[in-house]
Amino acid sequence: MNSPHASSEAVPRLARIIPRDSHPISRSKIAPEALRVLYRLREAGFDAYLVGGCVRDLTLGLEPKDFDVATNALPEQVKRLFRNCRLVGRRFRLAHVFFGREIIEVATFRASGAPPQGDELPPEDPSLEDGSLEDGSLDDAPIDEAPLEVEEVSELEDSRDVHDFDESLERVVDQSGRILRDNVYGTIDDDIWRRDFTCNALYYNIADFSVWDYCQGFEDVKARRLRLIGDPETRYREDPVRMLRAARFQAKLGFEIEPATAEPIAKLSGLLAGVPPARLFDETLKLFLTGHGAESYRVLLERGLLDELLPGVAAFARKHPGSAPERMLIQGLINTDARVRADRPVTPSFLFALLLYGPIGLAIEKRPRAEWHDISTILDAVDVAVRDIYTRVAVHRRFILGMRDMFALQPRLEVPRGRRALRTLEHPRFRAAFDLLQLRAEFGMADKAIVEWWTKLQAATPEQRATMSEAIGRTNGGAEGRGSSSGRNSRRRRGGRRRGRGGGGPVG
Ligand code: ATP
Ligand code: MG
């Protein structure tokens, strides 16, 4: 089948085949699980290729994040070959082959340019660290809005938005040109159209270890160049997330986006408003929590994409460039990148606390100064900032609750009151809240002495802790019993009250 793209002539139907001795990809660098899937498919008489980011990364000498396989076996045929296999995807059927925590994604060659895992709601990543709220000891009033659900295909077919449903292609496109459904299988040379950039469209053939290249992807990888396959504007309209992916690969790989691929982004970035917020949440985590978050922030701002992804964050950055909250955000992202590189856990709660710190501070400062440190003021401000991004990015509720805890703990950390400090130490979000306090102090937004006090307290023996907390309790006028359940309830009531715009806290 021919590609439906006007510019399909731009991609030859014959691949350039790069033999094993002309490319650097060695099987020793391929995950054994991926090799097993490739060999099993091959033994069953199917074609099997590694494809996508893993081939790109192997060519660059980097360690791939994950391994994707493309094959001419149909999903049901793949399922029959592997006991540990599940078919996933409502709109795009894919086979997931499980090896413990490792998943190898096996996709059947597809006929036209659809996003492979496109609008599917991504599964929550269980590896993301974020403990559940302990006992609601801080305000845990629920956020009103639930994440947007991804619509079923059947609804989309009925939708008035759908203006083009070609049964022979089984391809549904909305008014902006976005592909809503695509489920036709094809051959490897059709499959190229479901790839985004040339560097992501290299196929490593397990039959003879050659690399198949239809669109000079190999040259582009070597030149560290990001180039969309086909007409850039059409490809961005089909799937606006490709603009974010361009920014992500620029940030992650240090590739240069070639002019024709970069140019339409400014004009088309507004199309991101039509992407399901659950998918943008997933992309946001990939941008900021995979080791190149600081650079992602820079690139997203530079390309005007942050204004569409996280409008409140971008507005703050544009209005207050170089401010303490912005410098703290960048430093926080640098620290997060280092944690990812060291294989230490990172949490979306902390990320969103960093991103929203500026907007939350602004909301707080709208209140009378005397209320800035009230927990209810702080939580109201957090909720205002969250609502602001929620229409774009559906942050999972547990991360919002984690972030609210981090902010609500700030006054407790800044003014420890007697033995209550010891309970704060046990709070499941203490560590994240303390990290935030430390960063705030680094940028002059909290007292360095109190950071030192908490650092000492953490290292102290139980006896020393008791002495320290009593001593600081006398200084701060802390009374025992302030953390009692009645106190907690009254805080919860206050925090749960909705007072519209505004909030308060020790944020600026
Ligand atoms: P990463 O290093 O982040 O895993 P990747 O390029 O492998 O990068 P994935 O999201 O894992 O990205 O997708 C695998 C492959 O699927 C891509 O390399 C690309 O060929 C294709 N792909 C993914 N998303 C899209 C999209 N939105 N549009 C077109 N092709 C896509
Ligand atoms: Mg990948």
Coordinates of N, CA and C and ligand atoms in Angstrom, one line a residue, residues 52-54 56-57 65-66 68 114-117 194-196 200-201 235 239 241-242 245 248-249 252 279 286, ligand 1:
G52 N 13.5 1.9 15.8 CA 13.2 3.1 16.7 C 14.4 3.5 17.5
G53 N 14.1 4.1 18.6 CA 15.2 4.8 19.4 C 16.3 3.8 19.8
C54 N 16.0 2.6 19.9 CA 17.1 1.7 20.3 C 18.2 1.5 19.2
R56 N 18.8 3.8 16.9 CA 19.5 5.1 17.0 C 20.5 5.2 18.1
D57 N 20.1 4.8 19.3 CA 21.0 4.9 20.4 C 22.2 3.9 20.3
K65 N 17.1 3.0 26.1 CA 16.1 3.0 27.3 C 15.3 1.7 27.2
D66 N 14.8 1.4 26.0 CA 14.0 0.3 25.8 C 14.2 -0.3 24.3
D68 N 12.4 -1.9 20.9 CA 11.1 -2.1 20.2 C 11.4 -3.0 19.0
A114 N 0.7 6.5 11.7 CA 0.0 6.7 12.9 C 1.0 6.7 14.1
P115 N 0.8 7.4 15.1 CA 1.6 7.3 16.3 C 1.4 5.9 16.9
P116 N 2.5 5.2 17.2 CA 2.3 3.8 17.6 C 1.6 3.6 18.9
Q117 N 2.0 4.4 19.9 CA 1.3 4.2 21.2 C 0.5 5.4 21.4
R194 N 5.0 5.3 10.0 CA 4.5 5.5 11.4 C 5.7 5.9 12.3
R195 N 6.8 6.2 11.7 CA 8.0 6.7 12.4 C 8.0 8.2 12.3
D196 N 8.6 8.9 13.2 CA 8.6 10.3 13.2 C 9.8 10.9 12.5
N200 N 14.9 7.8 13.9 CA 14.1 6.8 14.6 C 13.5 5.8 13.7
A201 N 14.0 5.8 12.4 CA 13.4 4.9 11.4 C 14.5 4.0 10.8
R235 N 3.1 16.2 9.2 CA 3.4 15.2 10.2 C 3.1 15.8 11.6
D239 N 0.1 14.4 14.4 CA 0.3 14.1 15.8 C 1.2 15.2 16.3
V241 N 2.2 15.9 19.2 CA 3.2 15.5 20.2 C 4.6 15.4 19.5
R242 N 4.6 15.2 18.2 CA 5.9 15.1 17.6 C 6.7 16.4 17.8
R245 N 8.4 15.8 21.0 CA 9.4 14.8 20.8 C 10.6 15.4 20.2
R248 N 12.4 17.0 22.8 CA 13.0 16.1 23.7 C 14.2 15.5 23.2
F249 N 14.2 15.2 21.9 CA 15.4 14.6 21.3 C 16.5 15.6 21.1
K252 N 17.8 15.6 24.7 CA 18.4 14.4 25.2 C 19.6 14.0 24.4
R279 N -2.0 12.0 27.8 CA -0.8 11.7 27.0 C 0.3 12.8 27.2
K286 N 8.6 12.2 30.4 CA 9.7 11.8 29.6 C 10.6 13.1 29.4
Ligands
ATP1 P1 13.3 6.9 23.7 O1 14.8 6.9 23.7 O2 12.7 8.0 24.5 O3 12.7 5.6 24.0 P2 12.2 6.4 21.1 O4 12.6 7.1 19.8 O5 12.6 5.0 21.2 O6 12.9 7.3 22.2 P3 9.6 5.7 21.8 O7 8.5 6.6 22.3 O8 10.1 4.6 22.6 O9 10.7 6.7 21.3 O10 9.0 5.2 20.4 C1 9.7 4.2 19.6 C2 9.6 4.5 18.2 O11 8.3 4.6 17.7 C3 10.3 5.8 17.8 O12 11.6 5.7 17.6 C4 9.5 6.2 16.5 O13 10.1 5.4 15.4 C5 8.2 5.7 16.8 N1 7.3 6.7 17.4 C6 7.0 6.9 18.7 N2 6.2 7.9 18.9 C7 5.9 8.4 17.7 C8 5.1 9.4 17.2 N3 4.4 10.2 18.0 N4 5.0 9.6 15.8 C9 5.7 8.8 15.0 N5 6.5 7.9 15.4 C10 6.6 7.6 16.7

